[in-house]
C-alpha cells in the first residue's frame, strides 16, 4: 500500500538532488537549470500528493500554475544562457571573477 | 577733525587703490596713494609747525573692547611726541611715495607696492597716535605685517621670501615681550591707557615681583624686549640686514626712517615708567652700546651698499637706545627725528646709485662715478656728513647731544657706553666715507657695459632725495632748541621726562674722531695705503669675524634653529607619526582593512558557494517558523 510518507520521501530526495545539483555543479549552466527544475518538480509532487490524500482539488490547481511558471522560467533561463554563450563563448560558471564582490 | 584725516587718508587711499587696481593703469594708483599721503603730510605740517600753543588731546572714536570696569577705545591721541612722529612719518612717506612712482615704474606690481606702502603709512600713524597699549600693539603688528609683505615684495626670489619670514619671526619674539609687558601692566594697573598708567604710577613704585624683580623693572624690561625686536637691537637684529632684500624705497621708509624707530618711540612714550626702573635703564644702555658698536664694526667690512647702510641704521638705533638708557629721552627722540631724514637721504641716494649701476649693489664693483651722477653724489655727501655728525648738518646736533650726555652718565656701564659712542663716531665716519670713496672715486671696477650706461636718475627720483637732503641739512639747526631746551616748553603735555639743556661747541675734541675716520678712509681708498690689505692678511681672524657679521646667524643656527629642528623632527617622527597617528587614524584604518580582508574571503564569486550559504540559512530559519514568535 502506497502511503503519503513514500511521496514525502520521494519529494525530499528529489529536492535534495536538485539542491546538490545546483551546489556541486560548477561547469554547466544548463545542468543548473535542470536542477532548479528538479526542485520545482519536487514541490509540485508534494502539492499533487497532498491534494490526492486530502481529497482537495486546490493543490492540483496550484501544480498547474507551477508548471506554467517553470515553463516560463525555463524559457527565460535558456535565453539568458544563450545570450551568455554569445557574449562569453562558454556556458561554464566556474569563473572566479564573475560575481566576486 | 584734522587728526583723523591725517591718520585715515592713507588707509582710505590704500583701499581705494586696492579696489581700482585691476581696472585702471598703474599710474592712477601711484597718483592716488601719493596724493593721499601728501594730504596727510600737509595736515601734519599744519599741526606740527605752529606747535607751541597746541593743546594735547585724545579723540575717542568708538569703544572697542568693553570689559568690566574698563573699556578700551579706538582713539587718536595727540601731543608733542605724536606731533614729531606724525611729521617724520608723513614727510618721509610722501617723499618715498614720489620716489617710488619712478623707481618702481618698470615693475609689474608697482600698484601693489604703492598700495602697501600707503597701508604701511596708515599703520605707522595708527601706532604713534595710539592712546593705549592695545591700539599701539595693533599698529605695531600692522607695520610688522606690511614690512613682511614689502620685504617679500619680489616673491619670486627665494632670498626675499626667506628674509621676509625671518623678519616676521624675529619680530614675533620681540612681540611676546611686549604682550607680557602689557599683560602685567593690565594686571597691576587695571588699565592700558598711557595717561591713566602715568597717573597711577606713584602708587606702584614699591611693588616687587617674585625672584626679586621690581614691578617697574620687569614691565619696562618686557617692553624693551618688544622694542628690541622692532628696532633691531643686538640679539634680535638679525632680520634688519636681510630685510634689504626688499625694494630700496622700502628700506628707506620702513627699515631706516619709521618702523624701526617704533621701538624708540615706545621707550620714549614709556619714559615715566623707565625713570622708575634703574636696572632696565642699565640694560638698555648696555644693549644700546653693544648694538652701536657691533653694527659699526660689521659695516666697515661689508660690500653691499644697502647692507652697509642697514648696519649703519642698526648702529644709530643703538645711539638712540644709549640715550634712552642714560635718561636722555628728548635726545633719543631728536636723533630719531634727524636720523629719519638723513638716513632716508642715504637710502634713496643708494637707490639712485643702484639704479645708475644697472642694479649692481656691490660697492667693490663700482667706482669713479661722481662725474656721471653729480646730484646723487652731492646727496650722498650730504647724507654721510649728517650721519657722521659734521657740525652744520642735522646729525651733529643730535649725536653730539647724546655723546655729551653720555659723558656725564655715571657708573661703569655709563663709562663703557661713552667710550663706545666715541669709537662708533669714528667708525661711522670711516664706513660712510669708505662707501663714498669706493662708489664715486678711485678707478672704475664696473663692466664697460655698465659704465657706458651710468646715468643720473630722472627728476622724479631726484626731487625727493633733494628735499630730504635739504631737511637733513637744516632740520637739526632749526629744531634743536625745540627738542632739547627745557625752557622752550615744547614737550608740555606729553609725559616725556626731560633732561637739562645741551650746549654745543664747535671746538669739542670729540669732533676730531669723525675727521680721523674720514682721513683713514681717504688714505686707504684714495691714496691706496695698503692698511686694509694688512688687516685682511695679518688680522685674518678678526676680519673674518667682522665680515661674517660676528657669526650671529651661525650661532643662532647652532644654538636655536638646529635644536628646534631636531626637537621638531623627534616630535614629528615619534609623537605625531608613531603615537597620535599610530593610535588614532592609522590603527582604525588598519583594523578595518584587516577585518575587511578577512570577511572578503567569504565573497568567493562562485554561485554555488552563495547557494550553499542560502540553503544553510534557510535550514536554520525553519525552526524559527515553528518555534519562533512568528507562529
XYZ file of C-alpha atoms in Angstrom:
732
model
C 0.000 0.000 0.000
C 1.469 3.327 -1.021
C 1.090 5.992 1.633
C 1.778 9.725 1.749
C 5.088 9.060 3.532
C 6.509 7.492 0.382
C 5.600 10.559 -1.613
C 7.187 12.794 1.027
C 10.433 10.796 0.996
C 10.499 10.844 -2.802
C 9.901 14.599 -2.831
C 12.668 15.177 -0.256
C 15.057 13.037 -2.297
C 14.200 14.928 -5.484
C 14.520 18.254 -3.710
C 17.906 17.335 -2.201
C 19.131 16.086 -5.566
C 18.155 19.431 -7.073
C 19.924 21.391 -4.328
C 23.054 19.272 -4.509
C 22.976 19.581 -8.287
C 22.921 23.340 -8.036
C 25.712 23.364 -5.437
C 28.218 20.899 -6.824
C 27.661 21.728 -10.469
C 30.419 24.134 -11.474
C 30.606 23.516 -15.156
C 27.330 23.802 -16.898
C 24.586 26.356 -16.653
C 22.095 24.017 -18.332
C 22.661 21.422 -15.662
C 21.986 24.108 -13.072
C 18.745 24.993 -14.823
C 17.737 21.352 -14.832
C 18.475 21.088 -11.121
C 16.268 24.069 -10.418
C 13.529 22.402 -12.450
C 14.016 19.338 -10.291
C 13.485 21.409 -7.131
C 10.311 22.850 -8.593
C 9.078 19.387 -9.578
C 9.683 18.111 -6.054
C 7.483 20.901 -4.770
C 4.949 20.075 -7.484
C 4.884 16.444 -6.453
C 4.117 17.451 -2.862
C 1.204 19.614 -3.997
C -0.293 16.814 -6.066
C 0.155 14.075 -3.457
C -1.274 16.181 -0.591
C -4.175 17.129 -2.895
C -4.830 13.472 -3.589
C -4.632 12.286 0.016
C -6.743 15.103 1.434
C -9.312 14.925 -1.372
C -8.828 18.583 -2.162
C -8.525 19.883 -5.716
C -6.848 23.205 -4.879
C -3.426 21.570 -4.679
C -3.726 20.227 -8.248
C -4.711 23.698 -9.460
C -1.548 25.053 -7.849
C 0.522 22.398 -9.562
C -0.825 23.608 -12.930
C 0.231 27.167 -12.096
C 3.644 25.916 -11.013
C 4.131 24.030 -14.274
C 3.298 27.148 -16.232
C 5.719 29.222 -14.162
C 8.505 26.641 -14.518
C 7.970 26.521 -18.274
C 8.252 30.294 -18.485
C 11.276 30.206 -16.236
C 12.935 27.577 -18.367
C 12.342 29.691 -21.470
C 13.841 32.808 -19.833
C 16.685 30.793 -18.373
C 17.566 29.241 -21.672
C 17.501 32.524 -23.487
C 19.792 34.050 -20.790
C 22.133 31.119 -21.260
C 22.080 31.668 -24.995
C 22.911 35.344 -24.611
C 25.608 34.433 -22.101
C 27.105 31.962 -24.527
C 27.087 34.517 -27.316
C 28.862 37.014 -25.146
C 31.363 34.729 -23.429
C 31.741 31.803 -25.783
C 31.118 29.379 -22.926
C 28.390 28.367 -20.568
C 30.716 27.403 -17.752
C 30.008 29.187 -14.491
C 33.363 28.305 -12.978
C 34.773 31.792 -13.500
C 36.039 33.269 -10.305
C 35.865 36.936 -11.176
C 32.335 36.860 -12.469
C 30.468 37.508 -9.265
C 33.278 38.474 -6.957
C 32.390 41.314 -4.637
C 38.955 116.750 12.935
C 42.358 117.216 11.399
C 43.898 114.249 13.229
C 41.557 111.512 11.928
C 42.076 112.907 8.453
C 45.850 112.576 8.797
C 45.604 109.012 10.025
C 42.851 107.616 7.835
C 43.561 109.242 4.473
C 46.403 106.802 3.647
C 44.188 103.881 4.644
C 41.341 105.169 2.515
C 43.650 105.659 -0.441
C 45.198 102.225 0.017
C 41.760 100.606 -0.013
C 40.687 102.687 -2.989
C 43.869 101.728 -4.817
C 43.228 98.100 -3.995
C 39.708 98.305 -5.414
C 40.580 100.100 -8.629
C 43.870 98.276 -9.104
C 42.655 95.712 -11.656
C 40.671 98.218 -13.699
C 42.981 101.180 -14.267
C 46.545 101.817 -15.323
C 49.179 101.653 -12.559
C 49.752 105.396 -12.812
C 46.330 106.017 -11.297
C 47.141 104.150 -8.109
C 50.514 105.891 -7.956
C 48.859 109.297 -8.118
C 46.087 108.317 -5.733
C 48.295 106.987 -2.952
C 50.854 109.747 -3.332
C 48.174 112.414 -3.141
C 46.674 110.744 -0.083
C 49.962 110.697 1.816
C 50.747 114.206 0.544
C 47.462 115.387 2.015
C 48.382 113.769 5.334
C 51.780 115.425 5.190
C 50.348 118.905 4.649
C 47.958 118.441 7.563
C 50.782 117.133 9.750
C 52.897 120.165 8.961
C 49.925 122.377 9.792
C 49.739 120.602 13.142
C 53.464 120.487 13.775
C 54.720 123.902 12.816
C 52.574 126.238 14.966
C 53.095 123.736 17.672
C 53.798 125.719 20.771
C 50.203 126.514 21.588
C 48.660 123.235 20.686
C 46.525 121.542 23.306
C 47.216 117.837 23.766
C 44.041 115.926 23.203
C 42.596 112.467 22.789
C 39.802 111.788 20.345
C 37.820 108.696 21.215
C 36.386 107.213 18.047
C 34.321 104.312 19.350
C 34.601 101.622 22.004
C 36.495 98.504 21.074
C 36.574 96.041 23.956
C 34.107 96.762 26.743
C 35.455 94.978 29.802
C 34.007 95.057 33.265
C 35.288 98.244 34.805
C 37.466 99.192 31.871
C 36.639 99.853 28.236
C 39.245 100.275 25.543
C 38.533 102.760 22.807
C 39.813 103.164 19.321
C 41.186 106.607 19.837
C 43.618 109.100 18.448
C 45.969 110.823 20.823
C 47.800 113.977 20.059
C 50.665 115.522 21.975
C 54.133 116.857 21.078
C 55.626 113.364 20.879
C 52.928 112.286 18.437
C 53.361 115.518 16.507
C 57.041 114.791 15.943
C 56.300 111.269 14.776
C 53.463 112.403 12.515
C 55.770 114.911 10.883
C 58.559 112.375 10.363
C 56.319 109.586 9.120
C 54.204 111.581 6.707
C 57.101 113.602 5.302
C 59.410 110.688 4.658
C 56.492 108.582 3.465
C 55.348 111.203 0.987
C 58.837 111.657 -0.442
C 59.296 107.907 -0.663
C 55.942 107.648 -2.443
C 57.083 110.190 -5.010
C 60.404 108.390 -5.384
C 58.717 105.018 -5.780
C 56.398 106.141 -8.568
C 59.510 106.443 -10.715
C 61.752 103.816 -9.114
C 59.117 101.075 -9.314
C 57.530 102.213 -12.557
C 59.032 99.352 -14.541
C 57.898 96.754 -12.059
C 54.776 94.730 -12.770
C 53.498 95.031 -9.227
C 54.070 98.749 -8.803
C 50.410 99.342 -7.934
C 50.552 96.698 -5.236
C 53.732 98.302 -3.980
C 52.169 101.752 -3.722
C 49.124 100.302 -2.021
C 51.287 98.508 0.543
C 53.445 101.482 1.477
C 50.300 103.560 1.784
C 48.848 100.924 4.078
C 52.106 100.870 5.992
C 51.891 104.622 6.448
C 48.421 104.249 7.899
C 49.532 101.586 10.377
C 52.523 103.653 11.427
C 50.320 106.700 12.013
C 47.873 104.478 13.857
C 50.717 103.235 16.045
C 52.003 106.659 17.015
C 48.562 108.152 17.667
C 47.571 105.273 19.956
C 46.269 106.352 23.339
C 46.658 102.936 24.890
C 48.899 99.922 24.600
C 46.300 97.819 22.859
C 45.912 100.127 19.906
C 49.652 100.668 19.823
C 50.007 96.921 19.581
C 47.578 96.831 16.636
C 49.624 99.411 14.777
C 52.769 97.584 15.849
C 51.572 94.338 14.268
C 50.216 96.201 11.253
C 53.577 97.731 10.412
C 55.159 94.331 11.003
C 52.763 92.798 8.505
C 53.418 95.497 5.903
C 57.142 95.123 6.494
C 56.801 91.384 5.854
C 54.807 91.924 2.684
C 57.202 94.545 1.366
C 60.427 92.674 2.161
C 58.942 89.752 0.276
C 57.664 92.046 -2.445
C 59.709 90.275 -5.108
C 58.251 86.957 -4.073
C 59.801 85.097 -6.974
C 63.183 85.475 -5.279
C 63.818 82.807 -2.655
C 66.128 85.073 -0.688
C 63.389 87.713 -0.414
C 60.901 85.190 0.934
C 63.437 83.897 3.441
C 64.232 87.420 4.568
C 60.558 88.287 4.923
C 59.903 85.213 7.021
C 62.969 85.912 9.129
C 61.834 89.473 9.816
C 58.363 88.311 10.750
C 59.509 85.532 13.062
C 62.182 87.563 14.845
C 59.655 90.319 15.381
C 57.233 87.831 16.911
C 59.842 87.001 19.538
C 60.050 90.664 20.467
C 56.282 90.990 20.412
C 55.998 88.243 23.001
C 57.869 90.527 25.390
C 55.559 93.395 24.544
C 52.478 91.251 25.154
C 53.807 90.056 28.513
C 54.569 93.640 29.471
C 51.054 94.709 28.506
C 49.501 91.842 30.443
C 51.463 92.680 33.588
C 50.533 96.341 33.230
C 46.864 95.442 32.937
C 47.090 93.099 35.902
C 48.569 95.689 38.223
C 47.228 98.957 36.851
C 43.810 97.777 35.667
C 44.152 99.908 32.566
C 46.206 100.110 29.409
C 45.786 103.784 28.666
C 49.024 105.756 28.855
C 47.667 108.739 30.769
C 45.932 106.596 33.378
C 49.036 104.444 33.807
C 51.203 107.501 34.361
C 48.682 108.873 36.852
C 48.709 105.669 38.852
C 52.498 105.372 38.873
C 53.192 106.808 42.355
C 51.158 104.026 43.976
C 53.029 101.307 42.154
C 56.651 102.115 42.849
C 57.345 99.703 45.674
C 55.624 96.602 44.380
C 58.054 93.765 43.850
C 57.571 90.544 41.967
C 58.868 87.057 42.762
C 62.568 86.405 42.062
C 63.475 89.871 43.285
C 62.282 91.855 40.278
C 60.725 95.167 40.978
C 57.469 95.615 39.071
C 58.728 98.586 37.078
C 61.923 96.801 36.118
C 60.008 93.807 34.885
C 57.415 95.759 32.886
C 59.943 98.005 31.226
C 62.264 95.105 30.501
C 59.453 93.290 28.708
C 58.526 96.416 26.779
C 62.192 96.820 25.910
C 62.300 93.297 24.507
C 59.436 94.306 22.244
C 61.327 97.423 21.249
C 64.469 95.339 20.623
C 62.645 93.232 18.062
C 61.226 96.175 16.195
C 64.304 98.352 16.464
C 66.815 95.619 15.647
C 68.848 95.788 18.837
C 71.684 93.341 19.424
C 70.310 89.825 19.673
C 67.145 90.469 17.717
C 68.840 92.494 14.964
C 69.352 89.595 12.572
C 66.379 90.439 10.400
C 67.366 94.010 9.536
C 70.312 93.382 7.194
C 68.379 90.635 5.432
C 65.402 92.956 5.072
C 67.442 94.782 2.440
C 66.151 92.176 0.008
C 63.128 94.406 -0.367
C 62.964 97.280 -2.832
C 65.128 100.282 -1.875
C 62.252 102.705 -1.140
C 61.012 100.193 1.415
C 64.411 100.140 3.055
C 64.361 103.915 3.198
C 60.857 104.234 4.600
C 60.400 101.202 6.789
C 63.840 99.938 7.691
C 65.510 103.271 8.263
C 63.147 106.119 8.942
C 59.935 104.930 10.523
C 59.175 101.371 11.536
C 62.494 100.545 13.143
C 62.199 103.673 15.236
C 58.871 102.492 16.656
C 60.820 100.813 19.456
C 62.472 104.114 20.341
C 59.079 105.773 20.237
C 57.658 103.157 22.583
C 60.514 103.631 25.048
C 60.143 107.406 24.995
C 56.392 107.037 25.405
C 57.041 104.934 28.497
C 59.731 107.226 29.864
C 57.873 107.850 33.174
C 57.957 104.093 33.768
C 61.579 103.815 32.723
C 62.568 106.536 35.167
C 61.460 104.217 37.981
C 63.392 101.226 36.604
C 67.134 101.746 37.106
C 68.021 98.126 36.267
C 66.252 98.212 32.928
C 67.864 101.523 32.093
C 71.278 99.978 32.666
C 70.331 97.020 30.477
C 69.104 99.356 27.745
C 72.304 101.365 27.961
C 74.379 98.204 27.682
C 72.389 96.685 24.820
C 72.328 100.016 23.012
C 76.076 100.452 23.214
C 76.731 96.850 22.173
C 74.414 97.330 19.206
C 76.052 100.576 18.147
C 79.490 99.015 18.413
C 78.853 95.675 16.747
C 76.851 97.133 13.869
C 79.508 99.739 13.145
C 82.281 97.142 13.174
C 80.359 94.967 10.743
C 79.561 97.910 8.494
C 83.246 98.618 7.841
C 83.767 95.216 6.234
C 80.596 94.778 4.174
C 80.474 95.279 0.422
C 76.762 95.501 -0.292
C 75.821 99.177 -0.404
C 72.408 98.628 1.160
C 73.727 96.368 3.885
C 76.310 98.945 4.901
C 73.544 101.495 5.339
C 71.388 98.920 7.112
C 74.132 98.234 9.657
C 74.570 101.961 9.955
C 70.869 102.219 10.816
C 71.310 99.495 13.405
C 74.233 101.395 14.862
C 72.351 104.704 15.003
C 69.423 102.951 16.686
C 71.999 101.834 19.211
C 72.793 105.511 19.824
C 69.122 106.214 20.399
C 68.843 103.424 22.936
C 72.024 104.599 24.624
C 70.333 107.975 25.021
C 67.244 106.307 26.461
C 69.347 104.212 28.814
C 71.002 107.329 30.172
C 67.624 109.005 30.675
C 68.027 111.421 27.753
C 64.665 110.738 26.132
C 64.372 114.011 24.297
C 67.796 113.391 22.784
C 66.729 109.938 21.608
C 63.662 111.485 20.040
C 65.780 114.191 18.439
C 68.191 111.665 16.992
C 65.225 109.656 15.703
C 63.957 112.839 14.079
C 67.185 113.830 12.323
C 68.194 110.250 11.584
C 64.946 109.649 9.700
C 65.816 112.353 7.218
C 69.500 111.769 6.645
C 69.157 108.010 6.580
C 66.282 108.230 4.104
C 68.528 110.516 2.048
C 71.277 107.912 2.130
C 68.951 105.064 1.217
C 67.244 106.862 -1.617
C 70.681 108.045 -2.782
C 71.850 104.423 -2.648
C 68.779 103.563 -4.680
C 69.867 106.088 -7.287
C 73.365 104.617 -7.290
C 71.984 101.114 -7.750
C 69.724 102.425 -10.492
C 72.705 104.087 -12.191
C 74.871 100.972 -11.986
C 72.229 98.721 -13.546
C 71.124 97.066 -10.282
C 74.631 96.378 -9.032
C 74.839 96.511 -5.239
C 78.451 95.538 -4.612
C 80.496 98.666 -3.966
C 83.681 96.871 -4.989
C 82.252 96.755 -8.483
C 81.626 100.487 -8.653
C 83.895 103.496 -8.616
C 84.667 106.749 -10.384
C 81.035 107.650 -10.835
C 80.866 111.183 -9.442
C 81.099 112.863 -12.834
C 78.193 110.870 -14.217
C 75.778 111.243 -11.342
C 76.666 114.588 -9.723
C 73.345 115.116 -7.971
C 73.326 111.692 -6.394
C 76.964 112.276 -5.434
C 76.051 115.519 -3.671
C 73.102 113.885 -1.886
C 75.269 111.031 -0.654
C 77.792 113.557 0.664
C 75.104 115.456 2.497
C 73.629 112.269 3.932
C 77.033 110.983 5.021
C 78.090 114.275 6.563
C 74.847 114.388 8.517
C 75.359 110.752 9.540
C 78.845 111.288 10.914
C 77.766 114.428 12.779
C 79.553 117.148 10.841
C 78.683 120.487 12.530
C 76.161 122.370 10.427
C 74.288 119.223 9.499
C 71.401 117.784 11.466
C 73.248 114.692 12.692
C 75.726 116.880 14.522
C 73.107 118.317 16.865
C 71.518 115.036 17.797
C 74.621 112.858 18.007
C 76.701 115.472 19.806
C 73.992 115.917 22.402
C 73.847 112.172 23.027
C 77.612 111.867 23.350
C 77.610 114.912 25.612
C 75.004 113.374 27.918
C 76.777 110.013 27.889
C 79.981 111.668 29.068
C 78.102 112.678 32.227
C 76.483 109.302 32.799
C 77.774 107.645 35.938
C 78.565 104.005 36.579
C 80.801 101.575 34.770
C 78.181 100.907 32.108
C 77.888 104.638 31.554
C 81.628 104.923 31.036
C 81.590 101.941 28.703
C 78.727 103.487 26.714
C 80.582 106.791 26.477
C 83.733 105.135 25.143
C 81.686 103.089 22.707
C 79.860 106.163 21.473
C 83.195 107.868 20.776
C 84.641 104.856 18.989
C 81.488 104.350 16.970
C 81.568 108.013 15.906
C 84.987 107.261 14.429
C 83.843 104.006 12.791
C 80.754 105.709 11.379
C 82.844 108.282 9.580
C 85.117 105.544 8.295
C 82.431 103.326 6.777
C 80.371 106.236 5.450
C 83.323 107.596 3.537
C 84.609 104.185 2.569
C 81.279 103.832 0.798
C 81.542 107.237 -0.892
C 85.152 106.749 -1.978
C 84.563 103.260 -3.316
C 81.399 104.189 -5.182
C 82.277 107.609 -6.542
C 86.075 107.843 -6.596
C 89.069 105.721 -7.405
C 89.115 103.709 -10.551
C 86.064 102.132 -12.023
C 85.679 98.418 -11.335
C 82.457 98.008 -13.223
C 81.998 96.350 -16.601
C 82.375 98.574 -19.627
C 78.769 97.916 -20.485
C 77.619 99.103 -17.060
C 79.941 102.128 -17.151
C 78.578 103.209 -20.525
C 75.100 103.004 -19.078
C 75.703 105.056 -15.912
C 73.185 107.868 -15.899
C 71.613 110.314 -13.491
C 68.191 109.343 -12.177
C 65.102 111.056 -13.568
C 63.933 114.205 -11.833
C 61.020 112.461 -10.146
C 63.595 110.396 -8.253
C 65.938 113.301 -7.616
C 63.282 115.621 -6.205
C 62.547 113.564 -3.071
C 66.220 112.994 -2.398
C 66.919 116.707 -2.741
C 64.052 117.541 -0.410
C 65.283 115.002 2.112
C 68.831 116.266 1.910
C 67.634 119.823 2.483
C 65.848 118.537 5.572
C 68.976 116.594 6.540
C 70.987 119.813 6.409
C 68.676 122.257 8.112
C 66.262 120.359 10.324
C 68.820 119.952 13.116
C 69.753 123.588 13.441
C 66.109 124.583 13.150
C 64.701 122.351 15.833
C 67.405 121.533 18.374
C 66.208 124.253 20.762
C 62.696 122.890 20.463
C 63.723 119.374 21.322
C 66.484 119.811 23.841
C 65.934 123.115 25.616
C 63.563 122.612 28.559
C 62.850 126.361 28.642
C 61.025 126.187 25.308
C 58.349 124.001 26.926
C 57.962 122.016 23.726
C 57.192 118.716 25.431
C 54.413 120.033 27.659
C 51.611 117.544 27.955
C 53.485 114.582 26.524
C 54.673 112.972 29.791
C 58.165 112.707 28.337
C 60.753 113.030 31.072
C 63.004 115.980 30.298
C 66.692 116.451 30.901
C 68.813 119.591 31.216
C 69.691 121.511 28.078
C 72.758 120.802 25.996
C 75.265 123.373 24.842
C 77.061 122.772 21.598
C 80.613 123.736 20.912
C 82.318 123.679 17.552
C 85.642 123.093 19.260
C 84.702 119.910 21.002
C 87.610 117.455 20.690
C 85.018 114.770 20.028
C 84.600 116.221 16.550
C 88.143 115.115 15.720
C 87.064 111.483 15.726
C 84.900 111.602 12.579
C 87.628 113.614 10.854
C 90.078 110.882 11.808
C 87.699 108.346 10.288
C 87.401 110.294 7.043
C 91.180 110.695 6.816
C 91.682 106.980 7.371
C 89.133 106.120 4.684
C 90.794 108.625 2.359
C 94.231 107.156 2.989
C 93.088 103.617 2.342
C 90.719 104.024 -0.559
C 92.048 107.108 -2.391
C 95.743 107.096 -1.600
C 95.671 103.310 -1.525
C 97.762 102.800 1.563
C 97.518 99.042 1.945
C 96.229 99.182 5.512
C 93.131 97.198 4.646
C 95.223 94.553 2.930
C 97.409 94.385 6.015
C 94.334 93.889 8.174
C 92.989 91.180 5.913
C 96.228 89.217 5.832
C 97.543 89.711 9.348
C 94.360 90.060 11.363
C 92.502 87.408 9.423
C 90.634 86.125 12.438
C 89.192 89.493 13.378
C 88.484 90.383 9.768
C 86.668 87.120 9.149
C 84.761 87.565 12.375
C 83.554 91.003 11.289
C 82.971 90.026 7.686
C 80.744 87.133 8.726
C 78.708 89.558 10.863
C 80.052 88.341 14.203
C 78.801 84.891 13.206
C 75.479 85.658 14.904
C 73.454 83.891 12.232
C 75.630 80.782 12.516
C 75.406 80.949 16.288
C 71.618 81.083 16.126
C 71.611 78.229 13.662
C 73.609 76.067 16.031
C 72.037 77.202 19.284
C 68.398 77.696 18.409
C 67.414 76.621 14.933
C 69.094 73.212 14.884
C 67.835 72.108 18.338
C 64.329 73.242 17.386
C 64.600 71.359 14.135
C 65.767 68.176 15.848
C 63.087 68.514 18.501
C 60.507 69.055 15.795
C 61.880 66.034 13.981
C 61.510 63.887 17.080
C 58.013 65.152 17.736
C 57.127 64.577 14.126
C 58.543 61.083 13.820
C 57.709 59.883 17.335
C 54.900 62.000 18.648
C 52.857 62.533 15.569
C 53.578 59.607 13.293
C 54.023 56.904 15.914
C 51.765 57.873 18.792
C 48.979 60.117 17.584
C 48.591 58.640 14.158
C 49.503 55.145 15.343
C 46.680 55.047 17.875
C 44.237 57.185 16.022
C 43.625 57.110 12.273
C 46.268 54.560 11.358
C 45.110 51.988 13.912
C 41.470 52.360 12.953
C 42.055 52.161 9.232
C 44.404 49.205 9.560
C 41.959 47.275 11.740
C 39.130 47.987 9.356
C 41.269 46.882 6.474
C 42.309 43.695 8.231
C 38.757 42.734 9.162
C 37.533 43.615 5.706
C 40.187 41.391 4.149
C 39.150 38.533 6.375
C 35.450 38.892 5.585
C 36.200 39.393 1.940
C 37.208 35.733 1.571
C 33.550 34.757 2.060
C 32.789 36.548 -1.149
C 34.276 33.924 -3.468
C 32.432 34.748 -6.642
C 31.156 31.148 -7.117
C 27.398 30.980 -7.414
C 27.446 27.585 -5.813
C 29.080 28.935 -2.676
C 26.384 31.526 -2.362
C 23.717 28.936 -2.796
C 25.239 26.851 -0.017
C 25.039 29.816 2.282
C 21.476 30.497 1.242
C 20.432 26.933 1.999
C 22.279 26.798 5.277
C 20.426 29.828 6.476
C 17.177 28.570 5.055
C 17.572 25.392 7.055
C 18.447 27.370 10.137
C 15.348 29.513 9.655
C 12.913 26.621 9.510
C 12.871 26.088 13.285
C 12.059 29.786 13.607
C 8.893 29.283 11.661
C 7.767 26.542 14.022
C 9.066 27.784 17.341
C 9.589 31.473 16.873
C 7.192 34.232 17.704
C 6.159 34.012 14.134
C 3.620 31.399 14.881
